[in-house]
Short mmCIF file of C-alpha atoms in Angstrom, two decimals:
data_model
loop_
_atom_site.label_atom_id
_atom_site.label_comp_id
_atom_site.label_asym_id
_atom_site.label_seq_id
_atom_site.Cartn_x
_atom_site.Cartn_y
_atom_site.Cartn_z
CA UNK A 154 -16.85 22.07 -39.54
CA UNK A 155 -18.19 24.27 -37.43
CA UNK A 156 -20.62 22.06 -35.44
CA UNK A 157 -18.29 19.09 -35.86
CA UNK A 158 -15.58 21.63 -33.62
CA UNK A 159 -18.25 21.82 -31.17
CA UNK A 160 -19.78 18.56 -31.03
CA UNK A 161 -15.59 17.24 -30.05
CA UNK A 162 -15.18 20.32 -27.28
CA UNK A 163 -18.50 19.12 -25.49
CA UNK A 164 -17.15 15.77 -25.74
CA UNK A 165 -13.72 16.62 -24.55
CA UNK A 166 -15.26 18.16 -21.46
CA UNK A 167 -17.68 15.41 -20.39
CA UNK A 168 -14.67 12.77 -21.06
CA UNK A 169 -11.81 15.21 -18.82
CA UNK A 170 -14.84 14.93 -16.20
CA UNK A 171 -15.15 11.43 -16.42
CA UNK A 172 -11.44 10.47 -16.20
CA UNK A 173 -11.24 12.69 -12.96
CA UNK A 174 -13.94 10.93 -11.62
CA UNK A 175 -12.38 7.27 -12.63
CA UNK A 176 -8.99 8.73 -10.42
CA UNK A 177 -10.99 10.06 -7.59
CA UNK A 178 -12.02 6.61 -6.76
CA UNK A 179 -8.97 5.31 -4.16
CA UNK A 180 -7.86 9.17 -3.73
CA UNK A 181 -10.69 9.30 -1.37
CA UNK A 182 -8.77 7.39 1.29
CA UNK A 183 -5.81 9.72 1.65
CA UNK A 184 -4.39 10.30 4.90
CA UNK A 185 -5.25 14.33 5.13
CA UNK A 186 -9.07 15.48 4.03
CA UNK A 187 -9.47 15.61 0.99
CA UNK A 188 -11.95 15.70 -1.33
CA UNK A 189 -12.74 14.78 -5.03
CA UNK A 190 -15.04 16.42 -7.31
CA UNK A 191 -16.23 15.56 -10.71
CA UNK A 192 -16.61 19.26 -11.56
CA UNK A 193 -13.48 21.27 -12.67
CA UNK A 194 -12.78 24.70 -10.14
CA UNK A 195 -11.89 27.63 -11.45
CA UNK A 196 -8.08 26.65 -11.76
CA UNK A 197 -8.74 23.43 -13.70
CA UNK A 198 -8.23 20.93 -11.29
CA UNK A 199 -11.15 18.30 -10.22
CA UNK A 200 -9.76 18.80 -6.27
CA UNK A 201 -10.33 21.03 -3.36
CA UNK A 202 -10.26 21.40 0.05
CA UNK A 203 -13.26 21.95 1.53
CA UNK A 204 -16.99 20.60 -0.89
CA UNK A 205 -19.89 23.30 -1.33
CA UNK A 206 -22.88 22.62 0.26
CA UNK A 207 -24.11 21.57 -2.99
CA UNK A 208 -22.19 18.77 -3.33
CA UNK A 209 -22.55 17.57 0.18
CA UNK A 210 -26.47 17.60 -0.88
CA UNK A 211 -25.72 15.25 -3.83
CA UNK A 212 -23.51 13.27 -1.95
CA UNK A 213 -22.01 11.57 -5.25
CA UNK A 214 -20.05 15.13 -6.26
CA UNK A 215 -17.76 14.68 -3.80
CA UNK A 216 -16.30 12.47 -1.17
CA UNK A 217 -14.65 12.53 2.43
CA UNK A 218 -12.08 10.85 3.79
CA UNK A 219 -13.15 8.50 6.86
CA UNK A 220 -12.37 10.00 10.05
CA UNK A 221 -11.13 7.92 13.28
CA UNK A 222 -15.02 8.67 14.51
CA UNK A 223 -16.69 6.59 11.78
CA UNK A 224 -16.16 3.59 13.91
CA UNK A 225 -19.27 4.78 16.24
CA UNK A 226 -21.25 4.96 13.11
CA UNK A 227 -20.97 1.58 11.45
CA UNK A 228 -19.70 -1.00 14.20
CA UNK A 229 -23.08 -0.72 16.92
CA UNK A 230 -24.88 -2.00 13.77
CA UNK A 231 -21.77 -4.68 13.03
CA UNK A 232 -22.00 -5.76 16.33
CA UNK A 233 -25.86 -5.87 16.46
CA UNK A 234 -26.41 -8.34 13.26
CA UNK A 235 -23.33 -10.50 14.79
CA UNK A 236 -24.88 -11.37 17.97
CA UNK A 237 -27.63 -12.92 16.08
CA UNK A 238 -25.44 -15.04 14.15
CA UNK A 239 -26.26 -18.65 14.80
CA UNK A 240 -22.29 -19.58 15.65
CA UNK A 241 -22.93 -16.74 18.80
CA UNK A 242 -25.81 -18.08 19.54
CA UNK A 243 -24.23 -21.61 20.18
CA UNK A 244 -20.86 -19.40 21.80
CA UNK A 245 -24.00 -18.19 24.47
CA UNK A 246 -25.33 -21.25 24.73
CA UNK A 247 -21.48 -22.36 25.46
CA UNK A 248 -21.24 -20.48 27.99
CA UNK A 249 -24.05 -21.44 30.01
CA UNK A 250 -23.23 -24.87 29.97
CA UNK A 251 -19.58 -24.14 31.19
CA UNK A 252 -21.59 -22.24 34.63
CA UNK A 253 -23.76 -25.03 35.06
CA UNK A 254 -20.91 -27.53 35.13
CA UNK A 255 -19.21 -25.46 37.64
CA UNK A 256 -22.06 -25.49 39.82
CA UNK A 257 -22.43 -29.47 39.26
CA UNK A 258 -18.70 -29.87 40.68
CA UNK A 259 -19.77 -27.88 43.91
CA UNK A 260 -22.39 -30.56 44.66
CA UNK A 261 -21.68 -34.07 47.08
CA UNK A 262 -19.72 -36.64 45.70
CA UNK A 263 -21.53 -39.22 47.41
CA UNK A 264 -24.66 -39.92 48.90
CA UNK A 265 -26.05 -41.69 51.74
CA UNK A 266 -27.17 -45.15 51.57
CA UNK A 267 -29.85 -46.82 53.17
CA UNK A 268 -30.22 -50.68 53.93
CA UNK A 269 -32.68 -53.07 54.86
CA UNK A 270 -32.21 -56.41 56.08
CA UNK A 271 -34.78 -59.04 57.15
CA UNK A 272 -33.72 -62.72 58.29
CA UNK A 273 -36.55 -65.50 58.63
CA UNK A 274 -36.07 -68.40 61.83
CA UNK A 275 -38.03 -70.39 63.34
CA UNK A 276 -37.74 -68.99 66.68
CA UNK A 277 -36.68 -65.22 66.13
CA UNK A 278 -36.98 -63.55 63.09
CA UNK A 279 -34.33 -60.44 62.30
CA UNK A 280 -35.03 -56.86 61.29
CA UNK A 281 -32.06 -54.84 60.56
CA UNK A 282 -31.82 -51.23 59.00
CA UNK A 283 -28.33 -49.26 58.10
CA UNK A 284 -27.46 -45.98 57.07
CA UNK A 285 -24.01 -45.77 55.66
CA UNK A 286 -22.02 -43.05 54.38
CA UNK A 287 -18.70 -43.00 52.46
CA UNK A 288 -16.55 -39.71 53.54
CA UNK A 289 -15.16 -37.66 51.16
CA UNK A 290 -11.52 -37.98 52.31
CA UNK A 291 -9.41 -37.55 49.34
CA UNK A 292 -11.09 -34.04 48.57
CA UNK A 293 -12.77 -35.01 45.29
CA UNK A 294 -15.25 -32.46 45.61
CA UNK A 295 -12.48 -29.82 45.77
CA UNK A 296 -10.68 -31.54 42.56
CA UNK A 297 -13.96 -31.50 40.56
CA UNK A 298 -14.72 -27.46 41.46
CA UNK A 299 -10.71 -26.21 40.38
CA UNK A 300 -11.07 -28.13 37.59
CA UNK A 301 -14.49 -27.29 36.22
CA UNK A 302 -13.62 -23.40 36.97
CA UNK A 303 -10.48 -23.77 34.95
CA UNK A 304 -12.41 -25.37 31.82
CA UNK A 305 -14.65 -22.49 32.35
CA UNK A 306 -11.94 -20.05 32.11
CA UNK A 307 -10.64 -22.32 29.23
CA UNK A 308 -14.08 -21.82 27.35
CA UNK A 309 -14.40 -18.61 27.72
CA UNK A 310 -10.96 -17.93 26.69
CA UNK A 311 -11.95 -20.45 23.27
CA UNK A 312 -15.11 -18.19 23.06
CA UNK A 313 -13.76 -14.94 23.25
CA UNK A 314 -10.84 -16.08 20.65
CA UNK A 315 -13.16 -17.51 18.51
CA UNK A 316 -15.35 -14.33 18.39
CA UNK A 317 -12.26 -12.29 17.33
CA UNK A 318 -11.58 -14.88 14.47
CA UNK A 319 -15.08 -14.77 13.21
CA UNK A 320 -15.45 -11.23 13.42
CA UNK A 321 -12.51 -10.63 11.00
CA UNK A 322 -14.26 -13.46 9.07
CA UNK A 323 -17.38 -11.00 8.81
CA UNK A 324 -15.07 -7.81 8.05
CA UNK A 325 -13.15 -9.30 5.57
CA UNK A 326 -16.08 -10.66 3.69
CA UNK A 327 -17.57 -7.35 4.29
CA UNK A 328 -14.92 -5.08 2.94
CA UNK A 329 -13.85 -7.21 -0.13
CA UNK A 330 -17.84 -6.53 -0.84
CA UNK A 331 -16.58 -2.94 -0.96
CA UNK A 332 -13.48 -3.30 -2.69
CA UNK A 333 -15.67 -5.23 -5.40
CA UNK A 334 -18.21 -2.51 -6.11
CA UNK A 335 -15.40 0.08 -6.08
CA UNK A 336 -13.45 -1.67 -8.54
CA UNK A 337 -17.18 -2.43 -10.77
CA UNK A 338 -17.50 1.40 -10.22
CA UNK A 339 -13.93 2.52 -11.77
CA UNK A 340 -14.50 -0.47 -14.80
CA UNK A 341 -17.97 1.29 -15.79
CA UNK A 342 -16.61 4.66 -15.71
CA UNK A 343 -13.62 3.33 -17.72
CA UNK A 344 -15.86 1.78 -20.22
CA UNK A 345 -18.00 4.71 -20.41
CA UNK A 346 -15.05 6.70 -21.05
CA UNK A 347 -13.89 4.12 -23.73
CA UNK A 348 -17.10 4.76 -25.48
CA UNK A 349 -17.05 7.96 -25.41
CA UNK A 350 -13.88 7.94 -26.84
CA UNK A 351 -14.74 5.85 -29.85
CA UNK A 352 -17.60 7.87 -30.73
CA UNK A 353 -15.59 10.97 -31.25
CA UNK A 354 -12.57 8.43 -32.77
CA UNK A 355 -15.68 7.29 -35.06
CA UNK A 356 -16.04 11.38 -35.69
CA UNK A 357 -12.04 11.91 -36.42
CA UNK A 358 -11.63 9.41 -39.21
CA UNK A 359 -14.72 11.25 -41.00
CA UNK A 360 -12.74 14.32 -40.91
CA UNK A 361 -9.56 12.50 -41.59
CA UNK A 362 -8.07 13.26 -38.78
CA UNK A 363 -6.85 9.80 -37.49
CA UNK A 364 -6.18 6.47 -39.56
CA UNK A 365 -8.99 3.76 -39.78
CA UNK A 366 -6.62 1.25 -37.71
CA UNK A 367 -6.57 3.94 -35.01
CA UNK A 368 -9.98 3.43 -34.93
CA UNK A 369 -9.96 -0.31 -35.04
CA UNK A 370 -7.37 0.03 -31.65
CA UNK A 371 -10.06 2.11 -30.03
CA UNK A 372 -12.80 -0.54 -30.74
CA UNK A 373 -10.67 -3.59 -29.48
CA UNK A 374 -9.96 -1.10 -26.30
CA UNK A 375 -13.92 -0.95 -25.56
CA UNK A 376 -13.66 -4.86 -26.35
CA UNK A 377 -11.07 -5.06 -23.65
CA UNK A 378 -13.19 -2.58 -21.23
CA UNK A 379 -16.38 -4.21 -22.00
CA UNK A 380 -14.59 -7.94 -20.79
CA UNK A 381 -12.93 -6.52 -17.77
CA UNK A 382 -16.60 -4.84 -16.74
CA UNK A 383 -17.66 -7.90 -17.26
CA UNK A 384 -14.84 -9.82 -15.13
CA UNK A 385 -15.86 -7.22 -12.27
CA UNK A 386 -19.78 -7.81 -12.03
CA UNK A 387 -19.15 -11.29 -12.06
CA UNK A 388 -16.60 -10.55 -8.75
CA UNK A 389 -18.84 -8.40 -7.55
CA UNK A 390 -21.94 -10.71 -7.74
CA UNK A 391 -19.36 -13.47 -5.91
CA UNK A 392 -19.05 -11.34 -3.20
CA UNK A 393 -22.50 -10.42 -2.72
CA UNK A 394 -22.99 -14.03 -2.49
CA UNK A 395 -20.49 -14.66 0.12
CA UNK A 396 -21.72 -11.62 2.41
CA UNK A 397 -25.30 -12.33 2.13
CA UNK A 398 -24.65 -16.14 2.93
CA UNK A 399 -22.75 -15.08 6.29
CA UNK A 400 -24.95 -12.21 7.31
CA UNK A 401 -28.24 -13.84 6.35
CA UNK A 402 -30.10 -10.45 4.97
CA UNK A 403 -29.10 -8.02 2.29
CA UNK A 404 -28.85 -4.65 4.65
CA UNK A 405 -25.25 -4.68 5.63
CA UNK A 406 -23.29 -1.79 6.87
CA UNK A 407 -20.38 0.35 5.28
CA UNK A 408 -17.24 -0.44 7.32
CA UNK A 409 -14.10 1.49 7.29
CA UNK A 410 -11.30 -0.02 8.80
CA UNK A 411 -8.39 2.30 7.06
CA UNK A 412 -7.99 4.73 10.16
CA UNK A 413 -7.45 1.76 12.47
CA UNK A 414 -5.04 -0.38 10.75
CA UNK A 415 -2.22 0.44 13.01
CA UNK A 416 0.57 -2.24 14.48
CA UNK A 417 0.64 -0.49 18.04
CA UNK A 418 -2.72 -1.58 18.76
CA UNK A 419 -1.77 -5.19 18.91
CA UNK A 420 0.09 -6.85 22.14
CA UNK A 421 3.13 -8.82 21.69
CA UNK A 422 2.95 -12.63 22.02
CA UNK A 423 2.78 -13.64 25.61
CA UNK A 424 0.94 -16.17 27.75
CA UNK A 425 -1.66 -13.20 27.81
CA UNK A 426 -2.44 -13.20 24.31
CA UNK A 427 -6.10 -14.58 23.60
CA UNK A 428 -4.90 -17.65 21.22
CA UNK A 429 -2.44 -18.35 23.72
CA UNK A 430 -3.80 -17.90 26.97
CA UNK A 431 -6.27 -20.96 26.44
CA UNK A 432 -3.72 -23.18 25.70
CA UNK A 433 -1.51 -21.98 28.86
CA UNK A 434 -4.92 -22.95 30.43
CA UNK A 435 -4.66 -26.04 29.25
CA UNK A 436 -1.02 -27.23 30.61
CA UNK A 437 -2.62 -25.55 33.80
CA UNK A 438 -5.88 -28.07 33.37
CA UNK A 439 -3.48 -31.14 32.46
CA UNK A 440 -1.92 -30.25 36.20
CA UNK A 441 -5.17 -30.14 38.17
CA UNK A 442 -6.95 -33.04 36.25
CA UNK A 443 -3.71 -35.49 37.27
CA UNK A 444 -4.64 -34.13 40.61
CA UNK A 445 -8.24 -34.73 40.61
CA UNK A 446 -7.09 -38.08 39.07
CA UNK A 447 -5.53 -38.80 41.72
CA UNK A 448 -8.38 -37.84 44.22
CA UNK A 449 -10.68 -39.90 41.98
CA UNK A 450 -8.43 -43.08 42.46
CA UNK A 451 -7.82 -42.39 45.89
CA UNK A 452 -9.90 -44.68 48.13
CA UNK A 453 -12.41 -42.97 50.64
CA UNK A 454 -14.01 -44.37 53.86
CA UNK A 455 -17.19 -45.66 54.51
CA UNK A 456 -19.17 -44.87 57.77
CA UNK A 457 -22.05 -46.98 58.87
CA UNK A 458 -25.03 -46.96 61.49
CA UNK A 459 -27.27 -49.99 62.12
CA UNK A 460 -30.10 -50.84 63.91
CA UNK A 461 -31.20 -54.49 64.87
CA UNK A 462 -34.13 -56.19 66.48
CA UNK A 463 -33.52 -59.94 66.80
CA UNK A 464 -36.88 -61.29 68.54
CA UNK A 465 -36.84 -59.46 71.65
CA UNK A 466 -33.67 -58.49 71.72
CA UNK A 467 -32.29 -53.95 70.30
CA UNK A 468 -28.82 -54.21 68.70
CA UNK A 469 -27.15 -51.21 67.30
CA UNK A 470 -24.20 -50.90 65.38
CA UNK A 471 -21.31 -48.46 64.14
CA UNK A 472 -19.19 -50.17 61.20
CA UNK A 473 -16.19 -48.80 58.94
CA UNK A 474 -15.08 -50.11 55.53
CA UNK A 475 -11.80 -49.37 53.81
CA UNK A 476 -11.41 -50.32 50.53
CA UNK A 477 -7.46 -51.52 50.06
CA UNK A 478 -5.73 -51.20 46.35
CA UNK A 479 -4.08 -54.48 46.55
CA UNK A 480 -4.37 -55.67 42.91
CA UNK A 481 -4.61 -52.29 41.26
CA UNK A 482 -2.89 -49.21 42.65
CA UNK A 483 -3.30 -47.30 39.55
CA UNK A 484 0.08 -46.25 38.75
CA UNK A 485 0.14 -46.65 35.14
CA UNK A 486 -3.25 -44.46 34.78
CA UNK A 487 -1.39 -41.92 36.98
CA UNK A 488 1.78 -41.97 34.64
CA UNK A 489 -0.57 -41.67 31.62
CA UNK A 490 -1.99 -38.85 33.14
CA UNK A 491 1.45 -36.82 33.76
CA UNK A 492 2.40 -37.84 30.08
CA UNK A 493 -0.69 -35.58 29.31
CA UNK A 494 1.19 -32.71 31.14
CA UNK A 495 4.31 -33.16 28.82
CA UNK A 496 2.05 -33.09 25.38
CA UNK A 497 0.11 -29.81 26.54
CA UNK A 498 3.38 -27.95 27.64
CA UNK A 499 4.83 -28.88 23.72
CA UNK A 500 1.45 -28.32 22.31
CA UNK A 501 1.76 -24.48 24.00
CA UNK A 502 5.41 -23.94 23.14
CA UNK A 503 4.64 -25.22 19.45
CA UNK A 504 1.96 -22.30 19.09
CA UNK A 505 4.08 -19.97 20.80
CA UNK A 506 6.57 -20.26 17.75
CA UNK A 507 4.17 -20.41 15.44
CA UNK A 508 2.01 -17.03 16.50
CA UNK A 509 5.93 -15.30 17.09
CA UNK A 510 6.69 -15.63 13.14
CA UNK A 511 2.73 -14.63 12.39
CA UNK A 512 3.89 -11.86 14.64
CA UNK A 513 6.97 -10.95 13.13
CA UNK A 514 5.63 -11.07 9.76
CA UNK A 515 2.71 -8.48 10.87
CA UNK A 516 5.07 -6.43 12.85
CA UNK A 517 7.53 -6.37 9.65
CA UNK A 518 5.43 -5.99 6.91
CA UNK A 519 1.86 -3.99 7.60
CA UNK A 520 4.19 -0.81 8.23
CA UNK A 521 6.13 -1.60 5.09
CA UNK A 522 2.68 -2.12 3.18
CA UNK A 523 0.96 0.62 4.66
CA UNK A 524 3.84 2.58 3.68
CA UNK A 525 3.60 1.88 0.09
CA UNK A 526 0.25 2.49 0.02
CA UNK A 527 0.63 6.18 1.52
CA UNK A 528 3.22 6.53 -1.09
CA UNK A 529 0.69 5.21 -3.93
CA UNK A 530 -2.01 8.25 -2.65
CA UNK A 531 0.62 10.56 -2.88
CA UNK A 532 1.73 9.92 -6.41
CA UNK A 533 -2.13 9.45 -7.39
CA UNK A 534 -3.20 13.24 -6.17
CA UNK A 535 -0.09 14.70 -7.36
CA UNK A 536 -0.02 13.04 -10.79
CA UNK A 537 -3.00 10.77 -11.75
CA UNK A 538 -5.78 13.34 -12.14
CA UNK A 539 -3.93 15.95 -13.95
CA UNK A 540 -2.92 13.05 -16.42
CA UNK A 541 -6.70 12.27 -16.60
CA UNK A 542 -8.15 15.25 -16.83
CA UNK A 543 -5.40 16.61 -19.94
CA UNK A 544 -4.99 13.18 -21.82
CA UNK A 545 -7.83 12.97 -24.02
CA UNK A 546 -7.98 16.81 -24.98
CA UNK A 547 -4.26 16.43 -26.08
CA UNK A 548 -5.94 12.68 -27.64
CA UNK A 549 -8.59 14.85 -29.25
CA UNK A 550 -6.34 17.79 -30.35
CA UNK A 551 -3.74 15.49 -32.15
CA UNK A 552 -1.04 15.94 -30.01
CA UNK A 553 -0.64 12.81 -28.63
CA UNK A 554 -1.24 9.92 -30.99
CA UNK A 555 -4.08 6.95 -30.24
CA UNK A 556 -1.91 4.31 -29.42
CA UNK A 557 0.20 6.46 -27.11
CA UNK A 558 -3.19 7.44 -25.44
CA UNK A 559 -4.14 3.86 -25.05
CA UNK A 560 -1.48 2.58 -23.39
CA UNK A 561 -1.25 5.92 -20.86
CA UNK A 562 -5.03 4.90 -20.38
CA UNK A 563 -4.09 1.48 -19.72
CA UNK A 564 -1.24 2.80 -17.22
CA UNK A 565 -3.82 5.36 -15.63
CA UNK A 566 -6.25 1.71 -15.01
CA UNK A 567 -3.53 -0.46 -13.51
CA UNK A 568 -2.36 2.26 -11.08
CA UNK A 569 -5.69 2.35 -9.75
CA UNK A 570 -6.00 -1.83 -9.92
CA UNK A 571 -2.94 -1.49 -7.98
CA UNK A 572 -4.46 0.76 -5.33
CA UNK A 573 -7.11 -1.21 -5.06
CA UNK A 574 -5.02 -4.74 -4.16
CA UNK A 575 -2.82 -2.40 -1.69
CA UNK A 576 -5.61 -1.68 -0.04
CA UNK A 577 -7.26 -5.19 0.39
CA UNK A 578 -3.83 -6.59 1.57
CA UNK A 579 -3.71 -4.10 4.25
CA UNK A 580 -7.39 -5.14 4.94
CA UNK A 581 -6.09 -9.03 4.77
CA UNK A 582 -2.86 -8.92 6.81
CA UNK A 583 -4.32 -6.45 9.77
CA UNK A 584 -7.19 -8.50 10.13
CA UNK A 585 -6.24 -12.05 9.90
CA UNK A 586 -4.01 -11.48 12.32
CA UNK A 587 -6.22 -9.49 14.79
CA UNK A 588 -8.55 -12.02 14.06
CA UNK A 589 -6.54 -15.59 14.84
CA UNK A 590 -4.67 -13.69 17.64
CA UNK A 591 -8.31 -13.30 19.58
CA UNK A 592 -7.77 -9.57 19.81
CA UNK A 593 -9.94 -7.99 17.53
CA UNK A 594 -12.92 -7.23 19.17
CA UNK A 595 -11.11 -5.96 22.64
CA UNK A 596 -9.43 -3.59 19.87
CA UNK A 597 -12.57 -2.38 18.18
CA UNK A 598 -14.96 -1.80 21.54
CA UNK A 599 -12.20 -0.48 23.56
CA UNK A 600 -11.72 2.41 19.94
CA UNK A 601 -15.11 2.62 19.80
CA UNK A 602 -15.11 3.55 23.90
CA UNK A 603 -12.73 6.38 23.32
CA UNK A 604 -14.43 7.54 20.10
CA UNK A 605 -18.09 7.88 21.99
CA UNK A 606 -15.64 9.44 25.10
CA UNK A 607 -14.14 11.98 23.13
CA UNK A 608 -17.41 12.89 21.62
CA UNK A 609 -18.72 13.95 24.58
CA UNK A 610 -16.46 16.88 24.61
CA UNK A 611 -17.84 20.18 22.97
CA UNK A 612 -14.12 22.35 21.54
CA UNK A 613 -17.19 25.37 21.57
CA UNK A 614 -17.59 26.03 24.86
CA UNK A 615 -14.99 23.07 26.21
CA UNK A 616 -17.07 21.44 28.68
CA UNK A 617 -18.43 18.03 29.15
CA UNK A 618 -22.04 17.04 27.93
CA UNK A 619 -24.30 15.17 29.74
#
């Protein structure tokens, strides 16, 4: 009897530590600095405000909430991998192409023409040399330059928006992978805890403390945890495959975005918003294109100089030719181009309305979601750890029945999974808006620059380094 009591006590301590460790997974994202330990302190709790040196050395006994300076640790590495993506390299080539088009538009529109003519006659042969040059009277070159410059700006704006969207996809893939890793870790801990409790239940059945049906319930709980663990493993495999396929490497940075989630980092919807800026530029381009078309359809005069030798006589001539728009004045072509302006304007207004709705949803939904997530954090800190630490002991001592214990375990497990879902929703909503609106890359780089500048300040001697 003494031996069984010693075994039961040892198992109880082990199970309490595992339960506290399971609850500590979401608690590391608390707003305030908070540490979670797998070892209870002298007060019997599993948390404290400062880690010991041994815990920091181990790295797994205590975890710290990500600070706002963490972006300087993972963003440079992420951007290095980002710049190597084929999609980004294609955008770099697209930039070069846009600059070449501007340079090409600055070239002359017309080249001179050289004409040679020879006429045979019985008495006198005639030789003629003529040079003609069409004058860009309608300023086709200037119109082409203006259009090419605006097209180049549109390309750069679209690339900026595309980069933010692609960066959003990358970050979402990474946070999904990290969420699945946390979920797998939690399910593994729950499975280990259930197996340890099953071993204790078998001992209690032999001792007559609990009925055989309660042992069967414990076995069903182990089977349920094993199934959830298998599902979590498959979800992690899928997330890893998506991440490795996108990055082309299994060396992935660990990112921390929670400290950046803030609606104030996003600008409101107007023509300066990157996702709308290119559409606004499309409206301007349609107007410039009409001007360019008018210049292209305008009839430019040609001037020619000629020298002729007929027998012993030398002749010189100057000529001018002006095409006449008599049979076709191109009015239908111009009217069609004018309709393009209306189409571009309506496309802009439709996109603006859609983005306004997305912005309203983001601006209204994200603060509420963040508040609920922080409420969940506070509730887990106050009640989750204490419940996990004492639940196994109460079941072992007989204070609560097996059904009540399993129900409580399931409730705590659901609470943790709900918190992970809340966290995933925060990432999804923030990254989707910031990426689709084209602001994400700019915001991340601004935050990185600000934190690097702040890191140069030394609070010990109040001096600026370097």
